[in-house]
Coordinates of C-alpha atoms in Angstrom, one line a residue:
X494 CA 45.9 154.8 16.5
X495 CA 42.9 153.9 18.7
X496 CA 44.9 151.0 20.3
X497 CA 48.6 151.0 20.3
X498 CA 49.4 147.4 20.8
X499 CA 53.1 146.7 20.5
X500 CA 54.2 150.3 21.5
X501 CA 52.3 149.8 24.7
X502 CA 53.8 146.5 25.6
X503 CA 57.2 148.3 26.0
X504 CA 58.1 149.0 29.6
X505 CA 61.0 151.2 30.3
X506 CA 63.2 150.0 33.2
X507 CA 65.6 152.6 34.3
X508 CA 69.1 151.6 35.5
X509 CA 71.8 153.9 37.0
X510 CA 74.2 154.1 34.1
X511 CA 77.2 156.3 33.6
X512 CA 76.7 159.3 31.3
X513 CA 78.4 162.7 30.7
X514 CA 76.2 165.2 32.3
X515 CA 75.5 168.6 31.0
X516 CA 75.6 171.7 33.3
X517 CA 72.3 172.5 35.0
X518 CA 69.8 173.9 32.4
X519 CA 69.4 177.3 34.2
X520 CA 73.2 177.8 33.9
X521 CA 74.9 179.8 31.3
X522 CA 77.7 177.3 31.3
X523 CA 77.7 175.4 28.1
X524 CA 76.9 171.6 28.3
X525 CA 79.7 169.1 28.3
X526 CA 79.5 167.5 24.9
X527 CA 78.5 163.9 25.2
X528 CA 80.9 161.6 23.3
X529 CA 78.9 159.0 21.4
X530 CA 80.0 155.4 21.0
X531 CA 80.5 154.8 17.2
X532 CA 77.7 153.0 15.5
X533 CA 78.3 149.4 15.3
X534 CA 78.8 147.6 12.0
X535 CA 75.9 145.3 12.7
X536 CA 73.6 145.2 9.6
X537 CA 69.9 145.0 10.4
X538 CA 68.2 142.1 8.5
X539 CA 66.3 143.0 5.5
X540 CA 62.4 142.5 6.0
X541 CA 60.3 140.2 3.6
X542 CA 58.0 143.3 3.4
X543 CA 60.4 144.8 1.0
X544 CA 59.1 145.0 -2.6
X545 CA 56.9 147.0 -4.8
X546 CA 53.7 148.8 -3.7
X547 CA 50.8 146.4 -4.0
X548 CA 48.7 149.0 -5.8
X549 CA 49.0 152.6 -7.0
X550 CA 46.9 155.1 -9.0
X551 CA 46.1 158.8 -9.4
X552 CA 43.1 160.2 -7.7
X553 CA 40.7 162.8 -9.0
X554 CA 41.0 166.2 -7.1
X555 CA 40.3 165.8 -3.4
X556 CA 37.9 168.6 -3.7
X557 CA 35.8 166.4 -6.2
X558 CA 36.1 163.3 -4.1
X559 CA 34.6 165.3 -1.2
X560 CA 31.6 166.4 -3.0
X561 CA 28.6 164.3 -2.1
X562 CA 30.8 161.6 -0.6
X563 CA 33.3 162.7 2.2
X564 CA 30.9 164.4 4.5
X565 CA 32.0 164.9 8.0
X566 CA 30.7 161.9 10.1
X567 CA 27.6 163.0 11.9
X568 CA 27.6 160.2 14.6
X569 CA 30.4 159.6 16.9
X570 CA 32.8 156.7 16.4
X571 CA 33.5 154.2 19.2
X572 CA 35.5 155.3 22.0
X573 CA 38.5 153.1 22.5
X574 CA 39.9 153.1 25.9
X575 CA 43.4 151.6 24.9
X576 CA 44.9 148.3 26.1
X577 CA 45.8 148.0 29.8
X578 CA 49.6 147.7 30.3
X579 CA 51.1 146.2 33.6
X580 CA 52.8 148.9 35.7
X581 CA 56.5 149.0 35.4
X582 CA 58.5 147.9 38.4
X583 CA 58.6 150.5 41.2
X584 CA 62.0 152.2 41.3
X585 CA 63.1 155.6 42.9
X586 CA 63.3 158.4 40.5
X587 CA 67.0 159.5 40.0
X588 CA 67.7 163.2 40.2
X589 CA 67.6 165.0 36.9
X590 CA 70.7 167.2 36.9
X591 CA 69.5 169.3 33.8
X592 CA 66.2 170.5 35.1
X593 CA 65.2 174.0 34.1
X594 CA 63.0 174.8 37.3
X595 CA 62.6 178.5 36.6
X596 CA 60.7 180.0 33.6
X597 CA 62.7 182.0 31.0
X598 CA 63.5 185.6 31.4
X599 CA 62.3 186.8 28.1
X600 CA 58.6 187.9 27.7
X601 CA 55.8 185.6 26.5
X602 CA 55.6 184.4 22.9
X603 CA 53.1 186.6 20.9
X604 CA 50.9 184.4 18.9
X605 CA 50.1 185.5 15.3
X606 CA 47.2 183.3 14.2
X607 CA 45.2 180.9 16.4
X608 CA 42.0 179.0 15.6
X609 CA 40.2 175.8 16.2
X610 CA 40.9 173.0 13.9
X611 CA 39.2 169.5 13.6
X612 CA 36.9 168.8 16.6
X613 CA 34.6 166.4 18.4
X614 CA 34.8 163.1 16.3
X615 CA 33.7 161.0 19.1
X616 CA 36.7 158.7 19.7
X617 CA 40.0 158.8 21.3
X618 CA 42.9 159.5 20.9
X619 CA 42.7 162.0 18.1
X620 CA 46.4 161.9 17.1
X621 CA 46.3 165.5 16.0
X622 CA 49.0 166.8 13.6
X623 CA 49.3 169.2 10.9
X624 CA 51.8 170.6 8.3
X625 CA 52.2 173.9 6.5
X626 CA 52.8 174.4 2.8
X627 CA 53.3 177.4 0.4
X628 CA 49.8 178.7 1.0
X629 CA 47.9 176.0 2.9
X630 CA 47.7 174.2 6.2
X631 CA 46.7 170.5 6.2
X632 CA 45.5 169.1 9.5
X633 CA 44.8 165.2 10.0
X634 CA 43.5 163.3 12.9
X635 CA 42.5 159.6 13.4
X636 CA 39.1 160.6 12.0
X637 CA 39.1 163.6 9.7
X638 CA 41.3 165.9 7.7
X639 CA 40.9 169.4 6.7
X640 CA 42.6 172.2 4.6
X641 CA 42.9 175.7 5.9
X642 CA 44.4 179.0 4.7
X643 CA 47.0 180.6 6.7
X644 CA 44.5 183.0 8.2
X645 CA 42.5 180.1 9.6
X646 CA 39.8 180.0 6.9
X647 CA 38.6 176.5 6.0
X648 CA 39.2 175.6 2.3
X649 CA 38.1 172.0 2.5
X650 CA 36.5 169.7 5.1
X651 CA 36.6 168.4 7.7
X652 CA 36.1 165.2 5.7
X653 CA 36.7 161.6 6.8
X654 CA 40.4 160.5 6.1
X655 CA 39.3 157.8 3.8
X656 CA 37.8 160.2 1.5
X657 CA 41.3 160.6 0.1
X658 CA 41.2 156.9 -1.0
X659 CA 37.6 156.8 -2.5
X660 CA 37.7 154.7 -5.6
X661 CA 41.2 153.2 -4.7
X662 CA 39.9 150.0 -3.5
X663 CA 41.2 147.5 -0.8
X664 CA 41.3 148.3 2.9
X665 CA 42.6 151.8 2.4
X666 CA 39.1 152.5 1.0
X667 CA 36.9 150.0 2.7
X668 CA 38.4 149.3 6.3
X669 CA 36.1 150.1 9.2
X670 CA 36.7 153.4 11.2
X671 CA 38.3 151.3 14.0
X672 CA 40.8 149.8 11.7
X673 CA 42.3 152.9 10.2
X674 CA 44.4 155.4 12.2
X675 CA 47.8 156.9 13.2
X676 CA 47.8 159.4 10.2
X677 CA 50.7 161.8 9.5
X678 CA 50.8 164.8 7.1
X679 CA 54.1 166.3 6.0
X680 CA 55.1 169.0 3.6
X681 CA 58.0 168.0 1.3
X682 CA 60.0 171.3 1.3
X683 CA 62.3 170.1 -1.6
X684 CA 59.4 169.1 -3.9
X685 CA 56.7 171.4 -2.7
X686 CA 54.3 168.5 -2.3
X687 CA 52.1 167.0 0.4
X688 CA 52.5 163.5 1.7
X689 CA 49.8 161.9 3.9
X690 CA 49.7 158.3 5.3
X691 CA 47.6 156.1 7.7
X692 CA 47.4 152.4 8.3
X693 CA 44.4 150.3 7.2
X694 CA 43.5 146.7 8.4
X695 CA 41.3 144.2 7.0
X696 CA 40.5 141.7 9.8
X697 CA 38.6 139.3 7.5
X698 CA 41.7 138.8 5.2
X699 CA 44.3 139.5 8.0
X700 CA 46.0 142.2 5.9
X701 CA 48.1 145.0 7.1
X702 CA 48.5 148.1 4.9
X703 CA 49.9 151.6 4.9
X704 CA 48.0 154.0 2.6
X705 CA 50.1 156.7 1.3
X706 CA 49.2 159.8 -0.9
X707 CA 51.5 162.2 -2.4
X708 CA 50.0 165.3 -4.0
X709 CA 50.5 166.1 -7.6
X710 CA 51.0 169.9 -6.9
X711 CA 51.3 172.4 -4.2
X712 CA 47.5 172.4 -3.8
X713 CA 46.3 170.2 -1.0
X714 CA 42.8 170.1 -2.5
X715 CA 44.0 168.7 -5.8
X716 CA 44.9 165.3 -7.1
X717 CA 47.1 162.7 -5.5
X718 CA 49.2 159.9 -6.4
X719 CA 48.1 157.0 -4.1
X720 CA 50.0 153.8 -2.9
X721 CA 49.2 150.8 -0.9
X722 CA 52.2 149.2 0.8
X723 CA 51.7 145.8 2.5
X724 CA 53.1 144.2 5.6
X725 CA 53.4 140.7 7.2
X726 CA 52.3 142.0 10.6
X727 CA 50.1 144.6 12.3
X728 CA 52.0 148.0 12.0
X729 CA 51.4 150.5 14.7
X730 CA 52.4 154.1 15.3
X731 CA 53.8 154.8 11.8
X732 CA 55.8 158.0 11.5
X733 CA 57.1 159.4 8.2
X734 CA 60.2 161.5 7.7
X735 CA 61.0 163.5 4.5
X736 CA 64.6 162.9 3.1
X737 CA 66.0 163.6 -0.4
X738 CA 66.5 159.9 -1.3
X739 CA 63.3 158.4 0.2
X740 CA 60.5 158.9 2.4
X741 CA 61.4 157.0 5.6
X742 CA 58.7 155.2 7.6
X743 CA 59.2 153.8 11.1
X744 CA 56.7 151.7 13.0
X745 CA 56.3 148.8 15.4
X746 CA 57.0 145.4 14.2
X747 CA 56.8 141.9 15.6
X748 CA 57.5 141.5 19.2
X749 CA 60.4 143.8 20.5
X750 CA 61.7 144.4 16.8
X751 CA 60.7 147.6 15.1
X752 CA 60.6 148.1 11.4
X753 CA 62.0 150.9 9.2
X754 CA 61.1 151.3 5.4
X755 CA 62.3 153.5 2.8
X756 CA 59.8 154.4 0.0
X757 CA 61.0 155.5 -3.4
X758 CA 60.3 159.1 -3.2
X759 CA 61.5 160.1 -6.7
X760 CA 59.1 157.6 -8.3
X761 CA 56.3 158.5 -6.1
X762 CA 56.7 162.2 -6.9
X763 CA 55.7 161.4 -10.5
X764 CA 53.1 158.7 -9.7
X765 CA 55.2 155.7 -11.1
X766 CA 55.2 152.2 -9.5
X767 CA 57.5 152.4 -6.4
X768 CA 59.3 149.9 -4.1
X769 CA 59.8 149.9 -0.5
X770 CA 63.0 148.6 1.2
X771 CA 62.3 147.5 4.8
X772 CA 64.5 146.3 7.6
X773 CA 63.9 144.8 11.0
X774 CA 65.7 147.1 13.5
X775 CA 66.3 145.9 17.2
X776 CA 66.1 149.2 18.7
X777 CA 65.0 149.4 22.5
X778 CA 62.0 151.7 21.8
X779 CA 60.0 153.3 19.0
X780 CA 62.5 154.9 16.6
X781 CA 62.0 158.2 14.6
X782 CA 63.7 159.1 11.3
X783 CA 65.3 162.4 10.8
X784 CA 62.8 164.6 9.1
X785 CA 63.9 167.6 6.8
X786 CA 62.9 171.1 7.5
X787 CA 63.9 173.9 5.2
X788 CA 65.1 173.8 1.5
X789 CA 68.7 173.0 2.1
X790 CA 69.1 169.2 1.8
X791 CA 71.6 167.3 3.8
X792 CA 75.0 166.8 2.1
X793 CA 74.6 164.3 -0.9
X794 CA 74.4 160.7 0.0
X795 CA 74.1 161.2 3.9
X796 CA 72.0 158.4 5.4
X797 CA 68.8 159.0 7.3
X798 CA 69.3 158.8 11.0
X799 CA 67.1 156.6 13.1
X800 CA 66.9 157.6 16.9
X801 CA 65.3 155.9 19.9
X802 CA 65.3 156.2 23.6
X803 CA 67.3 153.7 25.7
X804 CA 65.2 152.2 28.5
X805 CA 68.1 152.5 30.8
X806 CA 67.5 156.3 30.9
X807 CA 71.0 157.5 30.2
X808 CA 71.5 157.4 26.4
X809 CA 69.9 157.5 23.1
X810 CA 70.4 154.8 20.5
X811 CA 70.8 155.4 16.8
X812 CA 71.2 153.6 13.5
X813 CA 72.0 154.9 10.0
X814 CA 69.7 154.0 7.0
X815 CA 71.5 154.3 3.7
X816 CA 69.3 153.5 0.7
X817 CA 70.4 152.6 -2.9
X818 CA 67.6 152.3 -5.4
X819 CA 69.9 151.3 -8.3
X820 CA 71.4 148.4 -6.5
X821 CA 69.2 147.4 -3.6
X822 CA 71.9 145.0 -2.3
X823 CA 73.9 148.1 -1.3
X824 CA 71.2 149.5 1.0
X825 CA 72.3 149.1 4.7
X826 CA 70.8 149.9 8.0
X827 CA 73.8 149.8 10.4
X828 CA 74.2 150.4 14.2
X829 CA 73.6 150.6 16.9
X830 CA 75.4 153.6 18.2
X831 CA 75.1 154.9 21.7
X832 CA 74.8 158.7 22.6
X833 CA 75.1 159.3 26.3
X834 CA 72.8 162.0 27.6
X835 CA 72.1 163.3 31.1
X836 CA 70.4 160.6 33.1
X837 CA 66.6 160.8 33.4
X838 CA 63.7 158.8 34.7
X839 CA 60.8 158.1 32.3
X840 CA 57.6 159.8 33.4
X841 CA 55.8 158.0 36.1
X842 CA 57.9 154.9 35.8
X843 CA 57.7 154.1 39.6
X844 CA 53.8 153.9 39.2
X845 CA 52.4 153.5 35.7
X846 CA 53.4 155.6 32.7
X847 CA 49.9 155.0 31.2
X848 CA 48.0 156.4 34.1
X849 CA 50.3 159.4 34.8
X850 CA 49.0 162.9 34.3
X851 CA 46.4 164.2 36.7
X852 CA 43.5 166.5 35.6
X853 CA 41.1 168.8 37.4
X854 CA 37.9 167.4 38.7
X855 CA 38.5 163.8 37.9
X856 CA 40.6 160.8 39.1
X857 CA 41.2 159.7 35.4
X858 CA 44.8 160.1 34.7
X859 CA 46.4 160.3 31.2
X860 CA 49.0 158.4 29.3
X861 CA 52.5 160.0 29.5
X862 CA 53.8 158.1 26.5
X863 CA 57.2 158.4 28.2
X864 CA 58.4 155.2 26.7
X865 CA 58.8 156.8 23.3
X866 CA 60.6 159.7 21.7
X867 CA 58.1 162.2 20.5
X868 CA 57.4 163.1 16.9
X869 CA 59.4 164.8 15.2
X870 CA 63.2 164.2 14.9
X871 CA 63.3 167.5 13.1
X872 CA 66.5 168.1 11.0
X873 CA 67.8 171.4 9.4
X874 CA 71.0 171.9 7.5
X875 CA 72.5 175.4 8.4
X876 CA 75.4 175.1 6.0
X877 CA 78.1 175.3 8.7
X878 CA 76.4 172.5 10.9
X879 CA 73.6 170.1 10.8
X880 CA 71.2 170.1 13.7
X881 CA 68.3 167.9 15.0
X882 CA 65.8 168.5 17.9
X883 CA 63.6 165.8 19.7
X884 CA 61.9 165.5 23.1
X885 CA 60.3 163.1 25.4
X886 CA 58.5 163.1 28.9
X887 CA 60.4 162.6 32.0
X888 CA 60.0 162.8 35.8
X889 CA 60.6 166.1 37.2
X890 CA 60.3 167.6 40.8
X891 CA 56.6 167.8 41.5
X892 CA 55.4 166.6 38.2
X893 CA 56.5 165.7 34.6
X894 CA 58.7 167.7 32.4
X895 CA 59.7 167.7 28.7
X896 CA 63.4 166.6 28.1
X897 CA 64.6 168.3 24.9
X898 CA 67.7 167.9 22.9
X899 CA 69.6 169.8 20.2
X900 CA 72.0 167.2 18.5
X901 CA 74.4 168.1 15.9
X902 CA 76.0 165.7 13.3
X903 CA 79.7 165.0 13.3
X904 CA 80.6 162.6 10.5
X905 CA 77.0 161.4 10.4
X906 CA 77.3 160.6 14.2
X907 CA 75.0 162.8 16.5
X908 CA 76.6 164.5 19.5
X909 CA 74.6 166.4 22.2
X910 CA 75.0 170.2 21.6
X911 CA 72.5 171.1 24.4
X912 CA 69.9 169.4 26.5
X913 CA 67.5 170.3 29.3
X914 CA 64.3 169.3 31.1
X915 CA 61.7 172.0 31.0
X916 CA 59.8 171.9 34.3
X917 CA 59.3 175.2 36.0
X918 CA 56.8 174.7 38.9
X919 CA 54.8 171.6 39.7
X920 CA 52.8 171.4 36.3
X921 CA 52.9 168.2 34.3
X922 CA 54.2 168.9 30.8
X923 CA 54.0 166.1 28.1
X924 CA 53.1 165.4 24.4
X925 CA 55.7 167.7 23.1
X926 CA 57.0 168.5 19.6
X927 CA 59.9 170.7 18.7
X928 CA 61.5 172.4 15.6
X929 CA 64.0 175.0 14.6
X930 CA 63.7 178.0 12.4
X931 CA 66.2 179.1 9.8
X932 CA 68.1 181.1 12.4
X933 CA 68.5 178.1 14.8
X934 CA 65.9 179.4 17.3
X935 CA 64.0 176.4 18.8
X936 CA 60.3 176.2 19.5
X937 CA 58.7 173.5 21.8
X938 CA 55.1 172.9 22.2
X939 CA 53.4 170.6 24.6
X940 CA 50.2 169.7 26.7
X941 CA 50.1 170.9 30.3
X942 CA 47.8 169.6 33.2
X943 CA 47.7 169.1 37.0
X944 CA 45.2 168.1 39.7
X945 CA 44.0 171.8 39.7
X946 CA 44.2 172.4 36.0
X947 CA 42.4 171.0 32.9
X948 CA 44.7 169.8 30.1
X949 CA 45.7 173.0 28.0
X950 CA 48.2 173.9 25.3
X951 CA 51.4 175.8 25.8
X952 CA 54.6 176.8 24.0
X953 CA 58.0 178.1 24.9
X954 CA 61.3 178.6 23.0
X955 CA 64.8 180.0 23.0
X956 CA 66.9 182.0 20.5
X957 CA 70.1 180.5 18.9
X958 CA 72.1 183.2 20.6
X959 CA 70.9 182.4 24.0
X960 CA 73.0 180.5 26.6
X961 CA 72.7 176.8 26.1
X962 CA 70.4 174.4 27.8
X963 CA 67.6 176.9 28.7
X964 CA 64.3 177.9 27.2
X965 CA 64.4 181.7 27.5
X966 CA 60.9 182.6 26.5
X967 CA 58.3 182.6 29.3
X968 CA 55.9 179.7 29.0
X969 CA 52.9 180.9 26.9
X970 CA 49.4 179.5 27.0
X971 CA 48.0 178.9 23.5
X972 CA 44.7 177.6 24.7
X973 CA 43.2 176.9 28.1
X974 CA 41.2 173.8 28.3
X975 CA 37.9 174.0 30.2
X976 CA 37.3 170.4 30.7
X977 CA 39.0 167.1 31.4
X978 CA 39.0 163.8 29.7
X979 CA 37.0 161.5 32.0
X980 CA 36.6 158.1 30.2
X981 CA 40.0 157.2 28.8
X982 CA 43.7 157.5 29.6
X983 CA 44.5 158.0 25.9
X984 CA 45.7 161.6 25.1
X985 CA 47.5 162.4 21.9
X986 CA 49.3 160.3 20.9
X987 CA 51.3 163.1 19.4
X988 CA 51.3 166.7 18.5
X989 CA 53.2 168.7 15.9
X990 CA 55.4 171.6 15.5
X991 CA 55.8 172.6 11.8
X992 CA 57.7 175.4 10.3
X993 CA 56.3 177.7 7.5
X994 CA 58.4 177.0 4.2
X995 CA 57.7 180.5 2.9
X996 CA 59.7 182.4 5.5
X997 CA 61.2 179.5 7.3
X998 CA 60.7 181.3 10.5
X999 CA 57.0 181.0 11.4
X1000 CA 56.2 178.1 13.7
X1001 CA 52.8 176.3 13.5
X1002 CA 51.9 174.2 16.5
X1003 CA 48.8 171.8 16.6
X1004 CA 47.5 170.0 19.8
X1005 CA 44.2 169.2 21.5
X1006 CA 42.2 170.3 24.5
X1007 CA 38.8 169.6 26.1
X1008 CA 36.2 172.2 25.9
X1009 CA 34.1 170.3 28.6
X1010 CA 34.4 167.1 30.7
X1011 CA 33.9 164.0 28.7
X1012 CA 35.4 161.5 26.3
X1013 CA 35.7 161.9 22.5
X1014 CA 34.6 165.7 22.8
X1015 CA 38.0 167.0 22.1
X1016 CA 38.9 170.1 20.0
X1017 CA 42.2 170.7 18.2
X1018 CA 43.9 174.1 18.1
X1019 CA 46.3 175.4 15.5
X1020 CA 48.5 178.5 16.4
X1021 CA 51.4 180.3 14.7
X1022 CA 54.2 182.4 16.1
X1023 CA 57.6 183.6 15.5
X1024 CA 60.6 183.9 18.0
X1025 CA 62.4 186.7 16.2
X1026 CA 62.2 188.9 13.1
X1027 CA 62.7 187.2 9.8
X1028 CA 63.8 189.9 7.2
X1029 CA 66.6 187.9 5.5
X1030 CA 65.3 187.0 2.1
X1031 CA 67.9 184.1 1.8
X1032 CA 66.0 181.2 3.5
X1033 CA 68.0 178.4 5.0

């Protein structure tokens, strides 16, 4: 979104808490498995936002909606600098005992395809993210969306995001540019469909909406089933996760309470009227729902996992969301469970996380978003184990690093399988996104910057057979920025690492860079790569 209100009111205050600590990231010694505290039996209260979608229909093909109506905007939108947040209390950074301070020993990652995506819409932040389907890539930002082939050829757009809701009515169609945003696109790998969403506000009627579209086929340029869900308060930073029994959405709620909703996926896949079941969840920071990669679903009936950072800096907190559509009184969101991790200090906590990352040629610093786990909480079922990867920005010697985790599920409870802070050298690394391929190899993408370097895009990775807790591939630059953002601290607010459903091995990473100094003159970049050969025809 242009202004993240509730999320930016969260100030992480670290405390020295006890935790089980992994071996140093550069060590071949496996990490000590952190033992989680069982999730409590507290039932989160049901939200009054629960109920049927306010409106739904079936759109004409997107390619037809675009003709003559969805032209790329020719004038820049208003630049939104973001709200000012008071700096957090000054506290000394505690040593991070799982820092990887040396680069990997393997060679650099070889990029397969790399091309510019959506660019220069005029406002910040762009919130760039993309997903990949059977034959197409869909990218969406706060301003535009576009459809590409897997060679980088443009099939549709860029077109304004609201083009998708032309003729739908209500704020999904009519809200002003500054009142729509935080879009997400996901590929439903079980149904072979696209799901896109963004919020829309109507300030005159004080209405808060999430606008959701599910494609009727694998073709992203075709028709969509469109839905409008209503909320009693402003919803910020919505993130959607694909799960067999529902699409799960998490976002900021009122005050310090966050909201988690389940949308009736099965009915939305056929364009029928659909309910949402919503709960107010008192997690300490923005939660993410477990998001399915691959074609192997989780074991039947398994709840969706909601995961959030604990401001104390020594644990993650989780809740379990079990939805029942036949008898909604049996739906339950239970927790919290506490998962100890190696202690960390959120990036720039001792100064101001929102004015954290330096850039070359300007005194303007960028927001670290260290008060939130970064999208996605990517889940994969390997048959003999279930694994999730997630990351966030933390203080590191000389800069900021990306703390990443591989978690595994033990009777629906997450345990730490490996963890590390990737921080070789004095570069600032943040705005990460991670995923796993079918072999269990992990790819991590992120932004890089320093007082001598313009913001750029980089990736690293590791093979499943490598020693735990270390990214073994040499850091690889996807694209080198040639400018810095001079007029706003807002960068991101998120990026995306997606996995190709055709081979379940090709990663596609989407992020932003500046081609020149300025504000709102960003470009996005989309790049693909693999970490190992993928010859096995039996995809996980």
